[in-house]
Short mmCIF file of C-alpha atoms in Angstrom, two decimals:
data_model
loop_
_atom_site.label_atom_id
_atom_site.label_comp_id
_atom_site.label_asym_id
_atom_site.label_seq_id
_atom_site.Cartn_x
_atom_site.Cartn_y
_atom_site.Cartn_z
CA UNK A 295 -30.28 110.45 232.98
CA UNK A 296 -31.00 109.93 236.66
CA UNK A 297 -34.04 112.06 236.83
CA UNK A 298 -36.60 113.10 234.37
CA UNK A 299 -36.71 116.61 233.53
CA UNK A 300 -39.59 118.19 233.11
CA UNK A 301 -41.29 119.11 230.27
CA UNK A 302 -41.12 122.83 230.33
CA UNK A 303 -40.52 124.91 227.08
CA UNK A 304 -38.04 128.01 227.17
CA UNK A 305 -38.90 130.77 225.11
CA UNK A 306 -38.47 134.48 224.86
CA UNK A 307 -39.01 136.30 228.30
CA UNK A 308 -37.76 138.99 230.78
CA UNK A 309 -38.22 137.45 233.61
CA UNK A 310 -36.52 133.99 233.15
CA UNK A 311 -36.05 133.38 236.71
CA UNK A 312 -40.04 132.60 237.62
CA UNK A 313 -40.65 130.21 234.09
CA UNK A 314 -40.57 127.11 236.92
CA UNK A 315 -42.42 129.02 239.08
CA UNK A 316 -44.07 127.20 241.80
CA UNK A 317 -41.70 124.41 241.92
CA UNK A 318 -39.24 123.24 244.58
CA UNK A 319 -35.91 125.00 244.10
CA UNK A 320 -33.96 121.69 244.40
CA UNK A 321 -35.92 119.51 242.10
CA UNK A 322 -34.96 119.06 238.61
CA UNK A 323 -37.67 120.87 237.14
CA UNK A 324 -36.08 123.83 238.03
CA UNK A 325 -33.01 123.69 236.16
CA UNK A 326 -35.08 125.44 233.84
CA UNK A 327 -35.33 128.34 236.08
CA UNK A 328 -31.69 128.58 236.17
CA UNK A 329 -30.56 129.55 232.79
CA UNK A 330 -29.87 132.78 232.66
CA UNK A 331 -31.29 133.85 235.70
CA UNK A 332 -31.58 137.73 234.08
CA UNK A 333 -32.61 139.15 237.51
CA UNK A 334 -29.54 138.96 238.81
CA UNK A 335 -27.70 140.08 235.79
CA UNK A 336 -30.43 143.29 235.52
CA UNK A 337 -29.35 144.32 238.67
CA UNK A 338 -25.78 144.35 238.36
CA UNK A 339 -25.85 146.01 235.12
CA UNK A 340 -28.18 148.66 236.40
CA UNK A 341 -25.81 149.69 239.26
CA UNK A 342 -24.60 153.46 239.05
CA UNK A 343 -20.93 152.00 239.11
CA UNK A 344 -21.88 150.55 235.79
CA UNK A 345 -21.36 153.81 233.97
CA UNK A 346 -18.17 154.68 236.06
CA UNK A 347 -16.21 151.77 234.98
CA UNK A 348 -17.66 151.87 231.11
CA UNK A 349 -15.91 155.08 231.25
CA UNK A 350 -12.84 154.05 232.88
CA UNK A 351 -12.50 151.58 230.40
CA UNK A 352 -13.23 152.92 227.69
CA UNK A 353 -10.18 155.82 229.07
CA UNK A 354 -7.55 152.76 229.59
CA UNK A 355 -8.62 151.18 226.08
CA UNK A 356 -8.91 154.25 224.15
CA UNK A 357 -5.52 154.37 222.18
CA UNK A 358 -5.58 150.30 221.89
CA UNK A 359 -5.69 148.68 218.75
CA UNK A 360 -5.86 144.47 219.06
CA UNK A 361 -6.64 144.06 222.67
CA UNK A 362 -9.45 147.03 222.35
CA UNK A 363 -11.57 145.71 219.66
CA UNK A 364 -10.91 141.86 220.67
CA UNK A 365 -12.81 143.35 224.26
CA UNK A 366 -14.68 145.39 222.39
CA UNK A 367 -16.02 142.49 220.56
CA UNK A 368 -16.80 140.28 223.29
CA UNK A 369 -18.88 142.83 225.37
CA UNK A 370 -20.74 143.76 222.36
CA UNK A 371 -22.59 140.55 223.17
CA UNK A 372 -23.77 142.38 226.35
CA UNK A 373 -27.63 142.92 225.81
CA UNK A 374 -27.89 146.65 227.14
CA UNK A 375 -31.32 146.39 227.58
CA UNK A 376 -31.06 144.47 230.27
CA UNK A 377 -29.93 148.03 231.63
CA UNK A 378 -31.98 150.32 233.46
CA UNK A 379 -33.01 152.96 231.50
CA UNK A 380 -31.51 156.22 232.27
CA UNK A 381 -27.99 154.31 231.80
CA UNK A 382 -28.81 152.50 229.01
CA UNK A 383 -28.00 155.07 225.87
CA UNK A 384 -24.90 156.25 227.48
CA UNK A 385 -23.71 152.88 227.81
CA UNK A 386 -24.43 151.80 224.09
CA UNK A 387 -22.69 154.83 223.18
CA UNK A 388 -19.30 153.75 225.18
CA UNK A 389 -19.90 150.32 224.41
CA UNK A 390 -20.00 151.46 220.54
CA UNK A 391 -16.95 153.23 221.17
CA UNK A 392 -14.75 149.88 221.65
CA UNK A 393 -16.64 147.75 219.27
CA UNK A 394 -16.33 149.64 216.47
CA UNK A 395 -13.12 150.89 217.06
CA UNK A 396 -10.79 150.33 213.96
CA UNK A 397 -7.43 151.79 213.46
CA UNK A 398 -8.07 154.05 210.44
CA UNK A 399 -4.87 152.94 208.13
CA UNK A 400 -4.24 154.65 204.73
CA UNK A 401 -3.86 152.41 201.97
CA UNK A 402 -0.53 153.68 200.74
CA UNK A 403 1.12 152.72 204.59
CA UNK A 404 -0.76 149.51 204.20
CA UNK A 405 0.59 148.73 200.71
CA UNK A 406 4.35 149.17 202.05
CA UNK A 407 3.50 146.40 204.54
CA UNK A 408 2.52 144.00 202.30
CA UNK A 409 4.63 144.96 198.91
CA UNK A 410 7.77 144.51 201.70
CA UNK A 411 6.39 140.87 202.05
CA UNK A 412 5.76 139.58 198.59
CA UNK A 413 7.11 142.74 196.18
CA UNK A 414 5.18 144.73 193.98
CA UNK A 415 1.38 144.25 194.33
CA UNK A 416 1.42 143.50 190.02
CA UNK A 417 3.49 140.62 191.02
CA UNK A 418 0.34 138.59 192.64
CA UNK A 419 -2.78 140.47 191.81
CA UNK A 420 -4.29 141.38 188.75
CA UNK A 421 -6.64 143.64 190.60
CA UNK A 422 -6.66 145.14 193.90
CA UNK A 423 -9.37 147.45 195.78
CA UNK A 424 -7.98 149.28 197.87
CA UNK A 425 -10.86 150.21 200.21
CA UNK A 426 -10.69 148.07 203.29
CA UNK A 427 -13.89 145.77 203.18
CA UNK A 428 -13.02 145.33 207.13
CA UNK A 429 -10.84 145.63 209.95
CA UNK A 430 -10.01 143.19 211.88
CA UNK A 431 -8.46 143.27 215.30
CA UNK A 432 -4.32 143.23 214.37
CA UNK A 433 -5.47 143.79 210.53
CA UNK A 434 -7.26 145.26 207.10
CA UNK A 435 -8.90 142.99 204.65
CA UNK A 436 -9.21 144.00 200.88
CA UNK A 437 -10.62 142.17 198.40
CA UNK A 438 -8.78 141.50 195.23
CA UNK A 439 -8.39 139.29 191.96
CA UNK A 440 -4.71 136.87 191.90
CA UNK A 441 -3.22 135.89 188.98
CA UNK A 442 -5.36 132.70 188.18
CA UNK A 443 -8.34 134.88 188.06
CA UNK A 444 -9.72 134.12 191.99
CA UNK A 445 -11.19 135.92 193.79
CA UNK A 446 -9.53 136.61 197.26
CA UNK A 447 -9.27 138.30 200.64
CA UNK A 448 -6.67 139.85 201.86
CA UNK A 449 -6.11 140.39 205.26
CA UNK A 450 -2.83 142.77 206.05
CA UNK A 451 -1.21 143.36 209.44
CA UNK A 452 -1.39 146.82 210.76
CA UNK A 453 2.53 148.61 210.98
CA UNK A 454 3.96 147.23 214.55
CA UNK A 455 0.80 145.94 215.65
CA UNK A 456 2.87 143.66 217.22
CA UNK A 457 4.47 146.02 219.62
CA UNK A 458 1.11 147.38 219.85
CA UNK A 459 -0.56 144.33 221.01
CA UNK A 460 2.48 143.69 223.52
CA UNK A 461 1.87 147.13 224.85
CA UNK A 462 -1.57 146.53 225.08
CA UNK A 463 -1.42 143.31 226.77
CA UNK A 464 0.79 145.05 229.87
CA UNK A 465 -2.48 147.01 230.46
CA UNK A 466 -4.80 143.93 231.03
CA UNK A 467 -3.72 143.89 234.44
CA UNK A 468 -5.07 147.57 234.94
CA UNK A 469 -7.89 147.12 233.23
CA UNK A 470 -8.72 144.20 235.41
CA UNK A 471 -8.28 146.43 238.22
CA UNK A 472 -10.59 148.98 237.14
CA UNK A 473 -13.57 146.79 236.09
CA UNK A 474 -13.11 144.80 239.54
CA UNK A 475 -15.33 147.19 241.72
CA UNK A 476 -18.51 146.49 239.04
CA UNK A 477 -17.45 142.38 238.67
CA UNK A 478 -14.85 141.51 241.56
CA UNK A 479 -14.07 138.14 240.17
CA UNK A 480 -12.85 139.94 237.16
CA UNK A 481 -9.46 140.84 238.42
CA UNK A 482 -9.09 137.38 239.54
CA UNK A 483 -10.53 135.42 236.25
CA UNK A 484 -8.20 134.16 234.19
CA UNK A 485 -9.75 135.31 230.94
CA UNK A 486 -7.26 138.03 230.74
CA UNK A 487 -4.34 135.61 230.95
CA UNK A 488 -5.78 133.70 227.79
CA UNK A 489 -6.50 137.23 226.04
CA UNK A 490 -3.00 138.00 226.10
CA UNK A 491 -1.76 134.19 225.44
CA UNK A 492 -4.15 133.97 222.32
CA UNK A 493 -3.44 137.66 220.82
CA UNK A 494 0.29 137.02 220.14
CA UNK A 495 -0.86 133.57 218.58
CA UNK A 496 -3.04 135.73 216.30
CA UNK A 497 -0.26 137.79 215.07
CA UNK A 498 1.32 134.58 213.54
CA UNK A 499 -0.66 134.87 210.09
CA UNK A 500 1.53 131.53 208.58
CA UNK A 501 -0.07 129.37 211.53
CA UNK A 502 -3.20 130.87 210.83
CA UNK A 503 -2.68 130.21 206.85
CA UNK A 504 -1.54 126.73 207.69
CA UNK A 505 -4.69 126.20 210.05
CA UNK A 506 -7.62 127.55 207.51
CA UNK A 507 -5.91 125.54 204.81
CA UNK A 508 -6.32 122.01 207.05
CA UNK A 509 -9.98 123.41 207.67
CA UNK A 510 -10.59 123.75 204.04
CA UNK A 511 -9.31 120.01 203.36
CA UNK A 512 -11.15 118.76 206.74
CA UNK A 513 -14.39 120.35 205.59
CA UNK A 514 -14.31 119.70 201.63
CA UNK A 515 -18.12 118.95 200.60
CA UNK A 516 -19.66 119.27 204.02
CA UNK A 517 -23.13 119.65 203.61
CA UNK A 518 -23.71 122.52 205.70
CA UNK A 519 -20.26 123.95 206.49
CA UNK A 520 -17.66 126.12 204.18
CA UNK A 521 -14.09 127.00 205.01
CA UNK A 522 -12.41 129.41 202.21
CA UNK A 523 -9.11 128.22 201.54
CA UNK A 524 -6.01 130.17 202.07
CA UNK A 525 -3.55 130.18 199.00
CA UNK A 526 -0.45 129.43 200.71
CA UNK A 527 1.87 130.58 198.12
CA UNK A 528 0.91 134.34 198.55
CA UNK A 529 0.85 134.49 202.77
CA UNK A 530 3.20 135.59 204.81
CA UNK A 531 4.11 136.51 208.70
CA UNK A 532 2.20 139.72 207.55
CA UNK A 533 0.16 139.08 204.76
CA UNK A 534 -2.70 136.24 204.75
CA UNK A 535 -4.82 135.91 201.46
CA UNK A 536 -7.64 133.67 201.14
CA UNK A 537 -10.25 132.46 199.18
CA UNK A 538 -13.13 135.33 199.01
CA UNK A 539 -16.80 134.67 200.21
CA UNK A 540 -19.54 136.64 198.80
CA UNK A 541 -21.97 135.41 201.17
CA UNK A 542 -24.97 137.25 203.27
CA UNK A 543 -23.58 138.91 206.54
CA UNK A 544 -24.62 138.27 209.87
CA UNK A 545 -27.24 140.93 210.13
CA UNK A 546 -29.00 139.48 207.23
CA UNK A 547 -29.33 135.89 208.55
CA UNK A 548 -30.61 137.72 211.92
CA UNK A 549 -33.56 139.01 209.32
CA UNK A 550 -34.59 135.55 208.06
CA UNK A 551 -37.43 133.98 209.21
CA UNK A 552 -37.41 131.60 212.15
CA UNK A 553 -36.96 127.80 210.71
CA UNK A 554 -34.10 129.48 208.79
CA UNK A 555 -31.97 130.85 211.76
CA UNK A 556 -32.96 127.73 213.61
CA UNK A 557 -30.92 125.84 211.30
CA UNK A 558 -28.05 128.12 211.19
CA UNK A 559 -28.41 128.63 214.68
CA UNK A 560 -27.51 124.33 214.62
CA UNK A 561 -24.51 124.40 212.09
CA UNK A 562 -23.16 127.11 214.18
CA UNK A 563 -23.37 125.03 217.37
CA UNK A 564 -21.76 122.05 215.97
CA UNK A 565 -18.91 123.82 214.43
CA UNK A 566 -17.68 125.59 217.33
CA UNK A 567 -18.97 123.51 220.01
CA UNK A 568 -19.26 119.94 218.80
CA UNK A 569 -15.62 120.28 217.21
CA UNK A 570 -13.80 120.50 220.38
CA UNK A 571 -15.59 117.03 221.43
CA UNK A 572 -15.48 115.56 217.93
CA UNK A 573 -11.97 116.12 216.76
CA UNK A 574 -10.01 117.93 219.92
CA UNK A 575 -10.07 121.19 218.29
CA UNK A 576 -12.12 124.39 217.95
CA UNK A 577 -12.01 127.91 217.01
CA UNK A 578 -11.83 130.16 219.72
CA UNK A 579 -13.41 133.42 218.29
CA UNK A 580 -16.95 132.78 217.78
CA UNK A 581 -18.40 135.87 216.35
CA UNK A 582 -21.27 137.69 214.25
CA UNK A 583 -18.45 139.12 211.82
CA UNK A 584 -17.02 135.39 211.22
CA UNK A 585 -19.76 133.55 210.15
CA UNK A 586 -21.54 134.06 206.36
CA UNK A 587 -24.58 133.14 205.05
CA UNK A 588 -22.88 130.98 200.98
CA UNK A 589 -24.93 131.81 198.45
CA UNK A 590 -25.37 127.92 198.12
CA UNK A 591 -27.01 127.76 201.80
CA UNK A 592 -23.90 126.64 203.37
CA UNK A 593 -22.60 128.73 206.92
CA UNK A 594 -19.11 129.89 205.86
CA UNK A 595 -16.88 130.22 208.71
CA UNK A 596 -13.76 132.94 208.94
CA UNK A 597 -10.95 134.18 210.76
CA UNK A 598 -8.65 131.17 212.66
CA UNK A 599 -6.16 133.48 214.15
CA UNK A 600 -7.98 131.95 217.55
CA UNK A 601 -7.95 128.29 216.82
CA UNK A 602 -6.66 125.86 219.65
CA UNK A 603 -6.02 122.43 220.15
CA UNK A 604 -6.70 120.26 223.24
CA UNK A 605 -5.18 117.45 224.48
CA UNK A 606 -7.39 114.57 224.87
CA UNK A 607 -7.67 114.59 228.73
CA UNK A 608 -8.59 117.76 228.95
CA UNK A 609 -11.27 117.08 226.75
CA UNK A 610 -12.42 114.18 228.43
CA UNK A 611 -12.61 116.54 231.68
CA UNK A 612 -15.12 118.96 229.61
CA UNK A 613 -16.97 116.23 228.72
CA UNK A 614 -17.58 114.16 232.13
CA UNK A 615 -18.01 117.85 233.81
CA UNK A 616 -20.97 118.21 231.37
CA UNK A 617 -22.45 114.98 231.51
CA UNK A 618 -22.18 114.50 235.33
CA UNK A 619 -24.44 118.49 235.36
CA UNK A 620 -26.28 116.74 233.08
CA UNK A 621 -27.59 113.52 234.67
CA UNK A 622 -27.63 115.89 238.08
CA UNK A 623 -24.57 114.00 239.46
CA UNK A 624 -24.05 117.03 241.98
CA UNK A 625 -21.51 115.18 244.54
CA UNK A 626 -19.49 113.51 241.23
CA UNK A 627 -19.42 116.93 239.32
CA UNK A 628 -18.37 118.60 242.73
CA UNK A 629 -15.67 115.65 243.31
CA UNK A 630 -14.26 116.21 239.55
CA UNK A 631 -14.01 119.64 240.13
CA UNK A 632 -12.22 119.40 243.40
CA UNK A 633 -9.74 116.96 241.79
CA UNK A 634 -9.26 119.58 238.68
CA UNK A 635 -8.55 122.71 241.39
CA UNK A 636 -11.66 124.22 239.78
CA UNK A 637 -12.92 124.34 243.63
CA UNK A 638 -11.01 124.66 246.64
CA UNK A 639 -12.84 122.27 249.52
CA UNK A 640 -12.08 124.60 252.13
CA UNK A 641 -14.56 126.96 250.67
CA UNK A 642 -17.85 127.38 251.41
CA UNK A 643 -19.56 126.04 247.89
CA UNK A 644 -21.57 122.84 248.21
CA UNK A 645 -22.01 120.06 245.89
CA UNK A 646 -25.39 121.37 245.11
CA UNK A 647 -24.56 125.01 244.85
CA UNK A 648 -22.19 124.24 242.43
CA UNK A 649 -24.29 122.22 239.87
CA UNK A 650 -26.71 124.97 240.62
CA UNK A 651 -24.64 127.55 239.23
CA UNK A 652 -23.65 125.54 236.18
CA UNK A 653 -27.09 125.24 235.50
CA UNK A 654 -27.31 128.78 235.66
CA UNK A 655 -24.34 129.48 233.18
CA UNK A 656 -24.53 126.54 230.66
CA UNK A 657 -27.90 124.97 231.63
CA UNK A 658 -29.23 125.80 227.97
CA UNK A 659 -27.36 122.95 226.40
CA UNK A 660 -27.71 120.65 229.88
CA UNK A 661 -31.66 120.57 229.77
CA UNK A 662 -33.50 117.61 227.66
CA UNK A 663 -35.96 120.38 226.77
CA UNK A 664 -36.21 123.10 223.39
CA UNK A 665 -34.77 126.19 224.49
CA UNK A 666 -34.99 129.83 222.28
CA UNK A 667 -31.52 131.36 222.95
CA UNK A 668 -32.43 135.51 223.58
CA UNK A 669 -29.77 138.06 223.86
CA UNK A 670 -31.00 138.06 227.54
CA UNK A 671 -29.70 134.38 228.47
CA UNK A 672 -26.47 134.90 226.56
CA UNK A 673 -25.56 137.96 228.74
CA UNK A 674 -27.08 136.62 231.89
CA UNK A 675 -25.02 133.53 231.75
CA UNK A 676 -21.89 135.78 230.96
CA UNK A 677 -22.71 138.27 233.65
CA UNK A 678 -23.33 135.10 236.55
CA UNK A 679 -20.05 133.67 234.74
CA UNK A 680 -18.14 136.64 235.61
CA UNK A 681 -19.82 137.72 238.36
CA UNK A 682 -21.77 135.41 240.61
CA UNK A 683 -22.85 137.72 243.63
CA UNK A 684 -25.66 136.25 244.88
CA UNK A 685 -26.75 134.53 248.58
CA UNK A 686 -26.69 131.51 246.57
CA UNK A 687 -23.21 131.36 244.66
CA UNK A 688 -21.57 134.06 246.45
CA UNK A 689 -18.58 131.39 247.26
CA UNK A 690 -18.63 130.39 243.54
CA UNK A 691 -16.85 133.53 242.92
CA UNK A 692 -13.11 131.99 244.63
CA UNK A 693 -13.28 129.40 242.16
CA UNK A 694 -10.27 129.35 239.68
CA UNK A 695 -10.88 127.46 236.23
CA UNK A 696 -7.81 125.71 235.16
CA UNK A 697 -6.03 128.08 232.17
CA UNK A 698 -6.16 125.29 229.65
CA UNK A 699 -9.92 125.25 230.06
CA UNK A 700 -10.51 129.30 230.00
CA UNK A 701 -10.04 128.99 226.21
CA UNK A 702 -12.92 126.74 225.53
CA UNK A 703 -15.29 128.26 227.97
CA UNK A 704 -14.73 131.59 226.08
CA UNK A 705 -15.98 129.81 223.15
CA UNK A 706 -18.58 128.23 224.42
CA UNK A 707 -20.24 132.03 225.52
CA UNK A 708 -19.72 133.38 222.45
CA UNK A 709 -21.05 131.23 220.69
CA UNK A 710 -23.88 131.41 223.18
CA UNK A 711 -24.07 135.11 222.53
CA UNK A 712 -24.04 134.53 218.19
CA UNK A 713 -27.41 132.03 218.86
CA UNK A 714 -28.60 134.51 221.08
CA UNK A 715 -28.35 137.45 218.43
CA UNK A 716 -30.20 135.12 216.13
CA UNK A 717 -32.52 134.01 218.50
CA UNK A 718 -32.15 130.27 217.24
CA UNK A 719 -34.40 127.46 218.84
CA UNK A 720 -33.40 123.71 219.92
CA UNK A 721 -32.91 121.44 222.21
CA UNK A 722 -29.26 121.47 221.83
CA UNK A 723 -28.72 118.89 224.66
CA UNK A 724 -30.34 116.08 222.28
CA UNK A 725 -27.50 117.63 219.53
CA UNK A 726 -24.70 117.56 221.99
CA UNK A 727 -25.42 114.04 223.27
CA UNK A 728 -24.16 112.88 220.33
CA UNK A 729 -20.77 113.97 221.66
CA UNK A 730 -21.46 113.76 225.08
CA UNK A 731 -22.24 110.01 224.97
CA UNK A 732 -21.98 108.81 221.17
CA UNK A 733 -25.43 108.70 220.78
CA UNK A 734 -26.81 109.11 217.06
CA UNK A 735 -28.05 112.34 215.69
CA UNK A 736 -31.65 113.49 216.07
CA UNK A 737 -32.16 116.51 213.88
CA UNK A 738 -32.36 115.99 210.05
CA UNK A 739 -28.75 118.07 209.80
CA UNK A 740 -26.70 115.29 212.23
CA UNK A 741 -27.97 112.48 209.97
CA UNK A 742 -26.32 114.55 207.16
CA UNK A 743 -23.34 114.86 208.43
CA UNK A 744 -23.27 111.61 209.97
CA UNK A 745 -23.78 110.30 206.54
CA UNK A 746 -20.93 112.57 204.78
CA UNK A 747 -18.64 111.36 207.44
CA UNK A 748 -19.49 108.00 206.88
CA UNK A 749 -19.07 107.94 203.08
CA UNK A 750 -16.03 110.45 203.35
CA UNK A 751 -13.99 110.76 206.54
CA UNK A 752 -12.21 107.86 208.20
CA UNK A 753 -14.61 106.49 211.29
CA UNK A 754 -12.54 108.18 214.20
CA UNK A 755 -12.37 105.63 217.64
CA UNK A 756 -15.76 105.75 219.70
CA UNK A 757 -15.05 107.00 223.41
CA UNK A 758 -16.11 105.60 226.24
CA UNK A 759 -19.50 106.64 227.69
CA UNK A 760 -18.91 105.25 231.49
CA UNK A 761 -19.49 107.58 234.01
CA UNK A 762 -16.39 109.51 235.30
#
């Protein structure tokens, strides 16, 4: 790295914007500063105008089924104390509203769905529950017993969701245009583009089958990481059965102690972070109700309805954007930006505003330093991501990020927002260098997988680590 960052520990906080207090705002030591930057984001989320468009959407949303709970899920990573008080029940409530909101589905309309699929539910199962163990976004899961005596889930496709979902995605325009007086890059962000891109992807359960089943192979004695397989034989366009996982939910890993959730806090990060860099694909729908705590230790990872594939370059793009923020390469980061259309010249963002502002939104994996992920930095950097009013990256907000990137960079959030539910601890630049430049692992979990690789997966071809 060019400069030497300063040795400055991040930990809990409310006031994350004065923990390099004192220092220069251009030097390097206060990249720090910059993560989160939860005075900003207090402020917009304490705004009157706050309630009036959690209201407003909640209206347009109300009688959605996919594209409700999919928003619904990625705004329940909102910390909503980070809202002034008199606002802040009112908003839980409305924010509850969408999270939770599951299309209630009798059984017996459910069973014609997936009887029409594979024929009488005797034929494959020798038991079935039929009391929904969740509902998913286009779907129900059950949990029943095949033929062979396995356990498995059952996930089964709402009746027309898929007319539903094309419905719904007609109203992301309007939606954008109501939630654009509270964040006025909204209506502008492309995030709703790859919401409505992504949902019809998720209705294709055969892909998704298809996917999991590679996953299961790909991941086949990892030390740390478990992907239930799909049994291919009994899926369908509306049916998708899968191995079951009787492991720990979310809530209950956010109850272990603190070395614990520090260590699921890492697998987490390298599965749906490192995997983008490391093999070119990811899973786009990093979420509390995904991940499981195996009884045998191991993070068991659900759901690949969301699960993308880059092309190489575009990789490489992520990659040099991060390291050039990363050795504080302001005018090269600016210059691959410009090149990528991510920033127009003509505007008025600078070189240095620019790396700036990525400090502020992804700094927590840029700094050499151990950093506590709160609930406060994951919405901060989503708020600034979203929204970045401020005298100092008010022009950020005409930038455009190129659609084939908006996928990954909606990962990369919530899977900021999971760590930041579990309040895991790091210094996840160290782990990411090993991506970002090929450098070996530091942390007693990359030497493990390192070594399973090593004895197990063909060696894949090194990249290059000159600068872009």
């Amino acid at each position: 790295m060019n400069e030497r960052i300063s040795k400055v520990r991040v930990t809990r906080g409310t006031n994350l914007g004065r923990l390099a207090a004192g220092q220069a705002v251009k030097t390097a030591g206060t990249r720090l500063s910059m993560i989160g930057r939860s005075d900003h984001a207090r402020a917009v989320l304490a705004e009157r105008s706050t309630m009036r468009s959690a209201e407003q959407l909640v209206t347009v949303l109300g009688n959605m089924k996919g594209v409700a709970m999919k928003l619904g899920q990625m705004l329940s990573m909102l910390d909503v104390d980070l809202i002034a008080e008199p606002y802040r029940e009112p908003f839980r409530e409305k924010l509850s509203a969408l999270r939770d909101q599951a299309p209630e589905v009798p059984f017996p309309i459910m069973r014609k769905v997936i009887e029409a699929d594979i024929g009488p539910l005797s034929k494959a199962f020798v038991d079935f529950d039929t009391v929904p163990i969740a509902a998913a976004s286009i779907g129900q899961v059950y949990r029943a017993t095949i033929r062979d005596g396995r356990q498995v889930a059952v996930k089964i496709q709402y009746p027309d969701i898929d007319k539903a979902v094309k419905a719904d995605v007609q109203n992301l325009a309007l939606f954008g245009k109501l939630m654009r007086p509270l964040w006025p890059t909204l209506g502008d962000n492309a995030i709703f583009d790859e919401i409505a891109r992504n949902l019809e992807t998720e209705l294709d359960y055969l892909r998704e089958a298809r996917t999991q089943h590679s996953l299961a192979r790909q991941y086949s004695g990892h030390p740390f990481i478990s992907i239930p397989d799909s049994i291919l034989d009994l899926c369908t366009p509306h049916v998708l059965v899968t191995e079951f996982v009787d492991g720990a939910p979310f809530e209950q890993m956010r109850a272990l102690p603190s070395a614990e959730r520090d260590r699921l806090g890492e697998v987490i990060y390298r599965f749906y972070i490192g995997s983008m860099f490391s093999n070119n694909e990811f899973c786009g729908d990093p979420h509390p109700g995904n991940i499981l705590l195996a009884p045998d230790g191991k993070v068991s990872f659900i759901d690949f309805g969301l699960y993308n594939r880059m092309d190489s370059v575009n990789v490489d793009f992520e990659r040099n954007l991060l390291r050039s923020s990363a050795e504080q390469r302001a005018d090269d980061l600016y210059e691959l930006c410009v090149g990528r259309g991510v920033i127009d010249p003509a505007s008025q963002t600078s070189a240095q505003d620019f790396i700036d502002y990525v400090y502020a939104v992804a700094g927590w994996h840029l700094v050499d330093e151990e950093i506590t992920i709160t609930s406060e930095i994951a919405t901060s950097a989503l708020v600034l991501a979203i929204d970045p009013r401020s005298s100092q990256f008010g022009g950020i907000s005409h930038q455009q990020l190129p659609p084939e990137h908006v996928f990954s960079r909606r990962a990369d959030f919530l899977t900021l927002g999971v760590l930041g539910q579990l309040s895991a601890t790091n210094n996840w630049h160290r782990i990411a260098r090993e991506w970002l430049y090929g450098e070996p692992p530091t942390t007693e979990i990359g030497r493990a997988i390192a070594q399973w690789q090593k004895s197990t997966v063909p060696q894949r071809p090194r990249f290059t680590t000159s600068a872009e």
